[in-house]
């Protein structure tokens, strides 16, 4: 159902790529006096809702921070439950992704995932590879510093990039995000003002929106609110306001 805010959206100025740090599942559960896993389970509903809303709005790319490299250090039982939940999610959702034209993609040190999770992930990526309505990227076992280190390792070990050829464009070809454009909008839920090792390179000029809403409470209307906020920003990329306005007119 369309809410009242939605009619204010400028369809000609939508962010093409939205990245989200889905945070606050644990605190959501704590407030309710239930276990953290229930918070993660409820967070999956937000994933479904937000991805569908983004697709309906015509957003081309959504990238979700689902599990960080540092999250491996959480209690074993929570890590195990999160991996199980991810697997169940992929099994349950794959036909819906296909029906809705959603192409699944994943970034991170995927080889660190349990083999069964990796298998379902790869199967779903393969199944949806020709979908072209929205690219949904899951950041799994992901860290921004790790990504940069992995890129340097690839460059050094391949021997294909001489030092005078290293520049932003050539370097970015070695990142996990080689097929993605940089995010226009980063949303972080649960009110924390930090990046937590997410997309360190790619967020250089991304607009950041922080909301106190906890991820399991995040719904379509919250996404719309974030986009409306984005539409009131002036992206200057280091230029002056005057230069930016002239560029827009041209
Ligand atoms: C985000 O919620 C989900 C993951 C990091 C996997 P958290 O589990 O971090 O929830 P809080 O921050 O403890 O509330
Ligand atoms: C960031 O949230 C990682 C994900 C959302 C997957 P965290 O809860 O792990 O980050 P910190 O600990 O608040 O920085
Ligand atoms: Mg957290």
PDB file of C-alpha atoms and ligand atoms in Angstrom:
ATOM      1  CA  UNK A   1       0.000   0.000   0.000  1.00  0.00           C
ATOM      2  CA  UNK A   2       1.274   3.465  -0.865  1.00  0.00           C
ATOM      3  CA  UNK A   3       1.768   5.814   2.083  1.00  0.00           C
ATOM      4  CA  UNK A   4       1.350   9.583   2.070  1.00  0.00           C
ATOM      5  CA  UNK A   5       5.086  10.267   1.858  1.00  0.00           C
ATOM      6  CA  UNK A   6       5.415   8.301  -1.343  1.00  0.00           C
ATOM      7  CA  UNK A   7       3.609  10.899  -3.456  1.00  0.00           C
ATOM      8  CA  UNK A   8       6.391  13.387  -2.636  1.00  0.00           C
ATOM      9  CA  UNK A   9       9.073  11.198  -4.195  1.00  0.00           C
ATOM     10  CA  UNK A  10      10.841  12.660  -7.215  1.00  0.00           C
ATOM     11  CA  UNK A  11      10.953   9.681  -9.540  1.00  0.00           C
ATOM     12  CA  UNK A  12      13.590  11.401 -11.668  1.00  0.00           C
ATOM     13  CA  UNK A  13      16.021  11.633  -8.744  1.00  0.00           C
ATOM     14  CA  UNK A  14      16.003   8.208  -7.173  1.00  0.00           C
ATOM     15  CA  UNK A  15      19.225   6.769  -5.796  1.00  0.00           C
ATOM     16  CA  UNK A  16      20.314   4.083  -8.232  1.00  0.00           C
ATOM     17  CA  UNK A  17      22.209   2.131  -5.585  1.00  0.00           C
ATOM     18  CA  UNK A  18      21.159   1.924  -1.929  1.00  0.00           C
ATOM     19  CA  UNK A  19      23.439   0.236   0.598  1.00  0.00           C
ATOM     20  CA  UNK A  20      22.108  -0.677   4.021  1.00  0.00           C
ATOM     21  CA  UNK A  21      23.799  -1.521   7.317  1.00  0.00           C
ATOM     22  CA  UNK A  22      21.005  -3.583   8.835  1.00  0.00           C
ATOM     23  CA  UNK A  23      21.648  -3.062  12.516  1.00  0.00           C
ATOM     24  CA  UNK A  24      19.671  -3.440  15.745  1.00  0.00           C
ATOM     25  CA  UNK A  25      18.246  -6.971  15.598  1.00  0.00           C
ATOM     26  CA  UNK A  26      19.682  -7.821  19.008  1.00  0.00           C
ATOM     27  CA  UNK A  27      18.405  -4.660  20.690  1.00  0.00           C
ATOM     28  CA  UNK A  28      14.977  -5.160  19.115  1.00  0.00           C
ATOM     29  CA  UNK A  29      14.786  -8.606  20.680  1.00  0.00           C
ATOM     30  CA  UNK A  30      16.150  -7.404  24.011  1.00  0.00           C
ATOM     31  CA  UNK A  31      13.471  -4.725  24.240  1.00  0.00           C
ATOM     32  CA  UNK A  32      10.858  -7.384  23.717  1.00  0.00           C
ATOM     33  CA  UNK A  33      12.508  -9.703  26.233  1.00  0.00           C
ATOM     34  CA  UNK A  34      13.072 -12.395  23.632  1.00  0.00           C
ATOM     35  CA  UNK A  35      16.222 -14.093  22.318  1.00  0.00           C
ATOM     36  CA  UNK A  36      18.525 -12.447  19.762  1.00  0.00           C
ATOM     37  CA  UNK A  37      17.726 -15.071  17.166  1.00  0.00           C
ATOM     38  CA  UNK A  38      14.089 -13.927  17.098  1.00  0.00           C
ATOM     39  CA  UNK A  39      15.420 -10.465  16.302  1.00  0.00           C
ATOM     40  CA  UNK A  40      17.418 -11.828  13.379  1.00  0.00           C
ATOM     41  CA  UNK A  41      14.390 -13.765  12.175  1.00  0.00           C
ATOM     42  CA  UNK A  42      12.239 -10.657  12.253  1.00  0.00           C
ATOM     43  CA  UNK A  43      15.026  -8.796  10.441  1.00  0.00           C
ATOM     44  CA  UNK A  44      14.601 -11.200   7.519  1.00  0.00           C
ATOM     45  CA  UNK A  45      11.049  -9.891   7.076  1.00  0.00           C
ATOM     46  CA  UNK A  46      12.467  -6.392   6.758  1.00  0.00           C
ATOM     47  CA  UNK A  47      14.861  -7.658   4.084  1.00  0.00           C
ATOM     48  CA  UNK A  48      11.977  -9.085   2.070  1.00  0.00           C
ATOM     49  CA  UNK A  49       9.868  -5.943   2.437  1.00  0.00           C
ATOM     50  CA  UNK A  50      12.654  -3.502   1.634  1.00  0.00           C
ATOM     51  CA  UNK A  51      13.915  -5.436  -1.396  1.00  0.00           C
ATOM     52  CA  UNK A  52      10.401  -5.648  -2.842  1.00  0.00           C
ATOM     53  CA  UNK A  53       9.766  -1.974  -2.178  1.00  0.00           C
ATOM     54  CA  UNK A  54      13.062  -1.010  -3.822  1.00  0.00           C
ATOM     55  CA  UNK A  55      12.205  -3.080  -6.880  1.00  0.00           C
ATOM     56  CA  UNK A  56       8.756  -1.507  -7.152  1.00  0.00           C
ATOM     57  CA  UNK A  57      10.273   1.963  -6.895  1.00  0.00           C
ATOM     58  CA  UNK A  58      12.712   1.181  -9.697  1.00  0.00           C
ATOM     59  CA  UNK A  59      15.924   1.199  -7.674  1.00  0.00           C
ATOM     60  CA  UNK A  60      18.584  -0.683  -9.649  1.00  0.00           C
ATOM     61  CA  UNK A  61      20.897  -1.884  -6.880  1.00  0.00           C
ATOM     62  CA  UNK A  62      20.476  -2.770  -3.227  1.00  0.00           C
ATOM     63  CA  UNK A  63      23.460  -3.928  -1.174  1.00  0.00           C
ATOM     64  CA  UNK A  64      22.831  -5.317   2.292  1.00  0.00           C
ATOM     65  CA  UNK A  65      25.430  -5.755   5.015  1.00  0.00           C
ATOM     66  CA  UNK A  66      24.258  -9.109   6.317  1.00  0.00           C
ATOM     67  CA  UNK A  67      27.310 -10.542   8.069  1.00  0.00           C
ATOM     68  CA  UNK A  68      30.672  -8.929   8.686  1.00  0.00           C
ATOM     69  CA  UNK A  69      34.086 -10.515   8.890  1.00  0.00           C
ATOM     70  CA  UNK A  70      34.121  -9.356  12.523  1.00  0.00           C
ATOM     71  CA  UNK A  71      30.736 -11.022  13.215  1.00  0.00           C
ATOM     72  CA  UNK A  72      32.510 -14.421  13.130  1.00  0.00           C
ATOM     73  CA  UNK A  73      33.747 -13.534  16.628  1.00  0.00           C
ATOM     74  CA  UNK A  74      30.222 -13.547  18.059  1.00  0.00           C
ATOM     75  CA  UNK A  75      29.180 -16.535  20.194  1.00  0.00           C
ATOM     76  CA  UNK A  76      29.278 -19.763  18.193  1.00  0.00           C
ATOM     77  CA  UNK A  77      25.573 -20.403  18.716  1.00  0.00           C
ATOM     78  CA  UNK A  78      24.615 -17.015  17.255  1.00  0.00           C
ATOM     79  CA  UNK A  79      26.924 -17.441  14.256  1.00  0.00           C
ATOM     80  CA  UNK A  80      25.479 -20.889  13.614  1.00  0.00           C
ATOM     81  CA  UNK A  81      21.911 -19.611  13.888  1.00  0.00           C
ATOM     82  CA  UNK A  82      22.637 -16.721  11.511  1.00  0.00           C
ATOM     83  CA  UNK A  83      24.111 -19.091   8.920  1.00  0.00           C
ATOM     84  CA  UNK A  84      21.089 -21.383   9.224  1.00  0.00           C
ATOM     85  CA  UNK A  85      18.744 -18.442   8.853  1.00  0.00           C
ATOM     86  CA  UNK A  86      20.595 -17.248   5.769  1.00  0.00           C
ATOM     87  CA  UNK A  87      20.370 -20.691   4.210  1.00  0.00           C
ATOM     88  CA  UNK A  88      16.646 -20.973   4.954  1.00  0.00           C
ATOM     89  CA  UNK A  89      16.086 -17.497   3.575  1.00  0.00           C
ATOM     90  CA  UNK A  90      17.794 -18.341   0.288  1.00  0.00           C
ATOM     91  CA  UNK A  91      15.952 -21.641  -0.069  1.00  0.00           C
ATOM     92  CA  UNK A  92      12.607 -20.018   0.659  1.00  0.00           C
ATOM     93  CA  UNK A  93      13.131 -16.883  -1.401  1.00  0.00           C
ATOM     94  CA  UNK A  94      14.819 -18.128  -4.558  1.00  0.00           C
ATOM     95  CA  UNK A  95      11.652 -18.621  -6.593  1.00  0.00           C
ATOM     96  CA  UNK A  96      10.342 -15.241  -5.471  1.00  0.00           C
ATOM     97  CA  UNK A  97      13.610 -13.576  -6.483  1.00  0.00           C
ATOM     98  CA  UNK A  98      13.311 -15.160  -9.906  1.00  0.00           C
ATOM     99  CA  UNK A  99       9.639 -14.155 -10.306  1.00  0.00           C
ATOM    100  CA  UNK A 100      10.441 -10.575  -9.358  1.00  0.00           C
ATOM    101  CA  UNK A 101      13.440 -10.289 -11.662  1.00  0.00           C
ATOM    102  CA  UNK A 102      15.908  -9.909  -8.811  1.00  0.00           C
ATOM    103  CA  UNK A 103      19.479 -10.910  -9.536  1.00  0.00           C
ATOM    104  CA  UNK A 104      21.354 -12.156  -6.496  1.00  0.00           C
ATOM    105  CA  UNK A 105      24.989 -11.275  -5.985  1.00  0.00           C
ATOM    106  CA  UNK A 106      27.320 -11.713  -3.021  1.00  0.00           C
ATOM    107  CA  UNK A 107      30.505  -9.986  -1.871  1.00  0.00           C
ATOM    108  CA  UNK A 108      32.927 -10.898   0.887  1.00  0.00           C
ATOM    109  CA  UNK A 109      35.215 -13.777   1.795  1.00  0.00           C
ATOM    110  CA  UNK A 110      32.567 -16.256   0.687  1.00  0.00           C
ATOM    111  CA  UNK A 111      34.923 -19.216   0.989  1.00  0.00           C
ATOM    112  CA  UNK A 112      34.715 -18.765   4.774  1.00  0.00           C
ATOM    113  CA  UNK A 113      30.980 -19.541   4.743  1.00  0.00           C
ATOM    114  CA  UNK A 114      29.901 -23.090   5.661  1.00  0.00           C
ATOM    115  CA  UNK A 115      29.917 -25.230   2.477  1.00  0.00           C
ATOM    116  CA  UNK A 116      26.143 -25.819   2.537  1.00  0.00           C
ATOM    117  CA  UNK A 117      25.454 -22.083   2.750  1.00  0.00           C
ATOM    118  CA  UNK A 118      27.922 -21.400  -0.029  1.00  0.00           C
ATOM    119  CA  UNK A 119      26.224 -24.028  -2.153  1.00  0.00           C
ATOM    120  CA  UNK A 120      22.721 -22.543  -1.782  1.00  0.00           C
ATOM    121  CA  UNK A 121      24.148 -19.087  -2.346  1.00  0.00           C
ATOM    122  CA  UNK A 122      25.850 -20.136  -5.579  1.00  0.00           C
ATOM    123  CA  UNK A 123      22.749 -22.009  -6.744  1.00  0.00           C
ATOM    124  CA  UNK A 124      20.600 -18.925  -6.194  1.00  0.00           C
ATOM    125  CA  UNK A 125      23.132 -16.663  -7.919  1.00  0.00           C
ATOM    126  CA  UNK A 126      23.147 -19.041 -10.881  1.00  0.00           C
ATOM    127  CA  UNK A 127      19.341 -19.302 -10.911  1.00  0.00           C
ATOM    128  CA  UNK A 128      18.839 -15.542 -11.003  1.00  0.00           C
ATOM    129  CA  UNK A 129      21.785 -14.572 -13.203  1.00  0.00           C
ATOM    130  CA  UNK A 130      19.621 -13.331 -16.086  1.00  0.00           C
ATOM    131  CA  UNK A 131      17.285 -11.246 -13.931  1.00  0.00           C
ATOM    132  CA  UNK A 132      17.529  -7.547 -14.643  1.00  0.00           C
ATOM    133  CA  UNK A 133      15.048  -5.598 -12.521  1.00  0.00           C
ATOM    134  CA  UNK A 134      17.257  -5.195  -9.462  1.00  0.00           C
ATOM    135  CA  UNK A 135      20.647  -6.476  -8.365  1.00  0.00           C
ATOM    136  CA  UNK A 136      20.560  -7.551  -4.732  1.00  0.00           C
ATOM    137  CA  UNK A 137      24.042  -7.884  -3.276  1.00  0.00           C
ATOM    138  CA  UNK A 138      24.530  -9.575   0.073  1.00  0.00           C
ATOM    139  CA  UNK A 139      27.719  -8.640   1.905  1.00  0.00           C
ATOM    140  CA  UNK A 140      28.643 -11.841   3.718  1.00  0.00           C
ATOM    141  CA  UNK A 141      31.783 -12.496   5.684  1.00  0.00           C
ATOM    142  CA  UNK A 142      32.538  -9.015   4.439  1.00  0.00           C
ATOM    143  CA  UNK A 143      34.943  -6.365   5.663  1.00  0.00           C
ATOM    144  CA  UNK A 144      35.988  -3.213   3.840  1.00  0.00           C
ATOM    145  CA  UNK A 145      39.602  -3.428   4.950  1.00  0.00           C
ATOM    146  CA  UNK A 146      39.682  -7.105   4.057  1.00  0.00           C
ATOM    147  CA  UNK A 147      38.345  -6.228   0.601  1.00  0.00           C
ATOM    148  CA  UNK A 148      41.136  -3.701   0.029  1.00  0.00           C
ATOM    149  CA  UNK A 149      43.757  -6.163   1.279  1.00  0.00           C
ATOM    150  CA  UNK A 150      42.353  -8.892  -0.982  1.00  0.00           C
ATOM    151  CA  UNK A 151      42.540  -6.475  -3.925  1.00  0.00           C
ATOM    152  CA  UNK A 152      46.197  -5.665  -3.199  1.00  0.00           C
ATOM    153  CA  UNK A 153      46.976  -9.378  -2.907  1.00  0.00           C
ATOM    154  CA  UNK A 154      45.316 -10.068  -6.268  1.00  0.00           C
ATOM    155  CA  UNK A 155      47.245  -7.242  -7.915  1.00  0.00           C
ATOM    156  CA  UNK A 156      50.578  -8.347  -6.481  1.00  0.00           C
ATOM    157  CA  UNK A 157      50.109 -12.039  -7.183  1.00  0.00           C
ATOM    158  CA  UNK A 158      48.773 -11.565 -10.718  1.00  0.00           C
ATOM    159  CA  UNK A 159      51.668  -9.286 -11.669  1.00  0.00           C
ATOM    160  CA  UNK A 160      49.315  -7.688 -14.226  1.00  0.00           C
ATOM    161  CA  UNK A 161      49.335  -4.157 -12.879  1.00  0.00           C
ATOM    162  CA  UNK A 162      52.544  -2.121 -12.975  1.00  0.00           C
ATOM    163  CA  UNK A 163      52.856   0.671 -10.397  1.00  0.00           C
ATOM    164  CA  UNK A 164      52.480   3.444 -13.014  1.00  0.00           C
ATOM    165  CA  UNK A 165      49.168   1.882 -14.068  1.00  0.00           C
ATOM    166  CA  UNK A 166      47.695   1.885 -10.556  1.00  0.00           C
ATOM    167  CA  UNK A 167      44.917   4.459 -10.369  1.00  0.00           C
ATOM    168  CA  UNK A 168      41.372   4.623  -8.953  1.00  0.00           C
ATOM    169  CA  UNK A 169      39.842   2.978 -11.989  1.00  0.00           C
ATOM    170  CA  UNK A 170      42.354   0.154 -12.383  1.00  0.00           C
ATOM    171  CA  UNK A 171      42.448  -0.510  -8.623  1.00  0.00           C
ATOM    172  CA  UNK A 172      38.658  -0.695  -8.353  1.00  0.00           C
ATOM    173  CA  UNK A 173      38.649  -3.503 -10.919  1.00  0.00           C
ATOM    174  CA  UNK A 174      40.193  -5.715  -8.227  1.00  0.00           C
ATOM    175  CA  UNK A 175      37.536  -5.018  -5.598  1.00  0.00           C
ATOM    176  CA  UNK A 176      34.612  -7.390  -4.958  1.00  0.00           C
ATOM    177  CA  UNK A 177      32.310  -4.691  -6.337  1.00  0.00           C
ATOM    178  CA  UNK A 178      33.784  -4.640  -9.833  1.00  0.00           C
ATOM    179  CA  UNK A 179      30.311  -5.058 -11.400  1.00  0.00           C
ATOM    180  CA  UNK A 180      28.554  -2.512  -9.179  1.00  0.00           C
ATOM    181  CA  UNK A 181      28.373   1.240  -9.276  1.00  0.00           C
ATOM    182  CA  UNK A 182      29.147   3.088  -6.048  1.00  0.00           C
ATOM    183  CA  UNK A 183      26.236   3.536  -3.613  1.00  0.00           C
ATOM    184  CA  UNK A 184      24.343   6.822  -3.802  1.00  0.00           C
ATOM    185  CA  UNK A 185      22.713   6.361  -0.427  1.00  0.00           C
ATOM    186  CA  UNK A 186      23.824   4.494   2.692  1.00  0.00           C
ATOM    187  CA  UNK A 187      21.187   3.757   5.314  1.00  0.00           C
ATOM    188  CA  UNK A 188      22.192   2.662   8.798  1.00  0.00           C
ATOM    189  CA  UNK A 189      19.467   1.592  11.199  1.00  0.00           C
ATOM    190  CA  UNK A 190      19.534   1.595  15.026  1.00  0.00           C
ATOM    191  CA  UNK A 191      21.045   5.078  15.365  1.00  0.00           C
ATOM    192  CA  UNK A 192      24.741   4.239  15.300  1.00  0.00           C
ATOM    193  CA  UNK A 193      26.885   6.835  13.489  1.00  0.00           C
ATOM    194  CA  UNK A 194      29.569   4.553  12.152  1.00  0.00           C
ATOM    195  CA  UNK A 195      30.453   2.593   9.049  1.00  0.00           C
ATOM    196  CA  UNK A 196      31.639  -0.569  10.847  1.00  0.00           C
ATOM    197  CA  UNK A 197      34.039  -1.621   8.071  1.00  0.00           C
ATOM    198  CA  UNK A 198      31.407  -1.535   5.302  1.00  0.00           C
ATOM    199  CA  UNK A 199      32.372  -0.579   1.718  1.00  0.00           C
ATOM    200  CA  UNK A 200      35.217   1.684   2.819  1.00  0.00           C
ATOM    201  CA  UNK A 201      36.391   2.475  -0.707  1.00  0.00           C
ATOM    202  CA  UNK A 202      32.962   2.686  -2.341  1.00  0.00           C
ATOM    203  CA  UNK A 203      31.316   5.027   0.181  1.00  0.00           C
ATOM    204  CA  UNK A 204      33.706   7.918  -0.555  1.00  0.00           C
ATOM    205  CA  UNK A 205      30.894  10.201  -1.845  1.00  0.00           C
ATOM    206  CA  UNK A 206      27.811   8.334  -0.686  1.00  0.00           C
ATOM    207  CA  UNK A 207      25.087  10.257   1.167  1.00  0.00           C
ATOM    208  CA  UNK A 208      24.643   8.809   4.658  1.00  0.00           C
ATOM    209  CA  UNK A 209      21.276   8.489   6.382  1.00  0.00           C
ATOM    210  CA  UNK A 210      21.080   7.236   9.963  1.00  0.00           C
ATOM    211  CA  UNK A 211      17.761   6.334  11.549  1.00  0.00           C
ATOM    212  CA  UNK A 212      17.045   5.254  15.113  1.00  0.00           C
ATOM    213  CA  UNK A 213      14.573   2.680  13.806  1.00  0.00           C
ATOM    214  CA  UNK A 214      15.842  -0.819  14.564  1.00  0.00           C
ATOM    215  CA  UNK A 215      16.203  -3.070  11.527  1.00  0.00           C
ATOM    216  CA  UNK A 216      13.313  -5.452  12.399  1.00  0.00           C
ATOM    217  CA  UNK A 217      10.988  -2.401  12.501  1.00  0.00           C
ATOM    218  CA  UNK A 218      12.233  -0.994   9.177  1.00  0.00           C
ATOM    219  CA  UNK A 219       9.507  -1.048   6.546  1.00  0.00           C
ATOM    220  CA  UNK A 220       8.601   0.487   3.179  1.00  0.00           C
ATOM    221  CA  UNK A 221       7.697   3.844   4.726  1.00  0.00           C
ATOM    222  CA  UNK A 222      11.104   4.075   6.388  1.00  0.00           C
ATOM    223  CA  UNK A 223      12.775   3.438   3.042  1.00  0.00           C
ATOM    224  CA  UNK A 224      10.669   6.171   1.432  1.00  0.00           C
ATOM    225  CA  UNK A 225      11.633   8.572   4.233  1.00  0.00           C
ATOM    226  CA  UNK A 226      15.321   7.832   3.679  1.00  0.00           C
ATOM    227  CA  UNK A 227      14.974   8.425  -0.072  1.00  0.00           C
ATOM    228  CA  UNK A 228      13.089  11.690   0.491  1.00  0.00           C
ATOM    229  CA  UNK A 229      15.892  12.813   2.775  1.00  0.00           C
ATOM    230  CA  UNK A 230      18.427  11.866   0.081  1.00  0.00           C
ATOM    231  CA  UNK A 231      16.505  13.930  -2.474  1.00  0.00           C
ATOM    232  CA  UNK A 232      17.036  17.057  -0.371  1.00  0.00           C
ATOM    233  CA  UNK A 233      20.810  16.689  -0.374  1.00  0.00           C
ATOM    234  CA  UNK A 234      23.172  18.554  -2.671  1.00  0.00           C
ATOM    235  CA  UNK A 235      25.878  16.196  -3.865  1.00  0.00           C
ATOM    236  CA  UNK A 236      28.897  18.330  -4.615  1.00  0.00           C
ATOM    237  CA  UNK A 237      31.740  15.820  -5.094  1.00  0.00           C
ATOM    238  CA  UNK A 238      34.248  18.410  -3.907  1.00  0.00           C
ATOM    239  CA  UNK A 239      32.961  21.256  -6.099  1.00  0.00           C
ATOM    240  CA  UNK A 240      31.372  24.532  -4.975  1.00  0.00           C
ATOM    241  CA  UNK A 241      27.587  24.934  -4.783  1.00  0.00           C
ATOM    242  CA  UNK A 242      27.672  27.252  -7.809  1.00  0.00           C
ATOM    243  CA  UNK A 243      29.575  24.743  -9.904  1.00  0.00           C
ATOM    244  CA  UNK A 244      27.210  21.991  -8.802  1.00  0.00           C
ATOM    245  CA  UNK A 245      24.120  23.993  -9.782  1.00  0.00           C
ATOM    246  CA  UNK A 246      25.579  24.905 -13.187  1.00  0.00           C
ATOM    247  CA  UNK A 247      26.318  21.244 -13.837  1.00  0.00           C
ATOM    248  CA  UNK A 248      22.730  20.329 -13.067  1.00  0.00           C
ATOM    249  CA  UNK A 249      21.357  22.983 -15.449  1.00  0.00           C
ATOM    250  CA  UNK A 250      23.533  21.802 -18.310  1.00  0.00           C
TER     251      UNK A 250
HETATM  252  C1  LIG B   1      22.462  -6.717  12.957  1.00  0.00           C
HETATM  253  O1  LIG B   1      21.919  -6.737  14.215  1.00  0.00           O
HETATM  254  C2  LIG B   1      22.629  -8.100  12.379  1.00  0.00           C
HETATM  255  C3  LIG B   1      24.015  -8.566  12.299  1.00  0.00           C
HETATM  256  C4  LIG B   1      25.080  -7.897  12.616  1.00  0.00           C
HETATM  257  C5  LIG B   1      24.205  -9.921  11.828  1.00  0.00           C
HETATM  258  P1  LIG B   1      22.822  -6.953  15.520  1.00  0.00           P
HETATM  259  O2  LIG B   1      22.857  -8.401  15.822  1.00  0.00           O
HETATM  260  O3  LIG B   1      24.123  -6.290  15.366  1.00  0.00           O
HETATM  261  O4  LIG B   1      21.940  -6.195  16.616  1.00  0.00           O
HETATM  262  P2  LIG B   1      22.444  -5.283  17.791  1.00  0.00           P
HETATM  263  O5  LIG B   1      23.382  -4.262  17.227  1.00  0.00           O
HETATM  264  O6  LIG B   1      23.132  -6.203  18.759  1.00  0.00           O
HETATM  265  O7  LIG B   1      21.210  -4.654  18.339  1.00  0.00           O
HETATM  266  C1  LIG B   2      27.485  -4.131  11.220  1.00  0.00           C
HETATM  267  O1  LIG B   2      26.791  -4.248  12.400  1.00  0.00           O
HETATM  268  C2  LIG B   2      27.458  -5.444  10.494  1.00  0.00           C
HETATM  269  C3  LIG B   2      26.170  -5.834   9.937  1.00  0.00           C
HETATM  270  C4  LIG B   2      25.097  -5.106   9.926  1.00  0.00           C
HETATM  271  C5  LIG B   2      26.148  -7.135   9.350  1.00  0.00           C
HETATM  272  P1  LIG B   2      27.525  -4.630  13.765  1.00  0.00           P
HETATM  273  O2  LIG B   2      26.471  -4.682  14.806  1.00  0.00           O
HETATM  274  O3  LIG B   2      28.347  -5.839  13.604  1.00  0.00           O
HETATM  275  O4  LIG B   2      28.502  -3.381  13.963  1.00  0.00           O
HETATM  276  P2  LIG B   2      29.019  -2.665  15.277  1.00  0.00           P
HETATM  277  O5  LIG B   2      29.554  -3.730  16.180  1.00  0.00           O
HETATM  278  O6  LIG B   2      27.849  -1.956  15.877  1.00  0.00           O
HETATM  279  O7  LIG B   2      30.045  -1.689  14.806  1.00  0.00           O
HETATM  280 MG1  LIG B   3      24.829  -4.439  15.837  1.00  0.00          MG
END
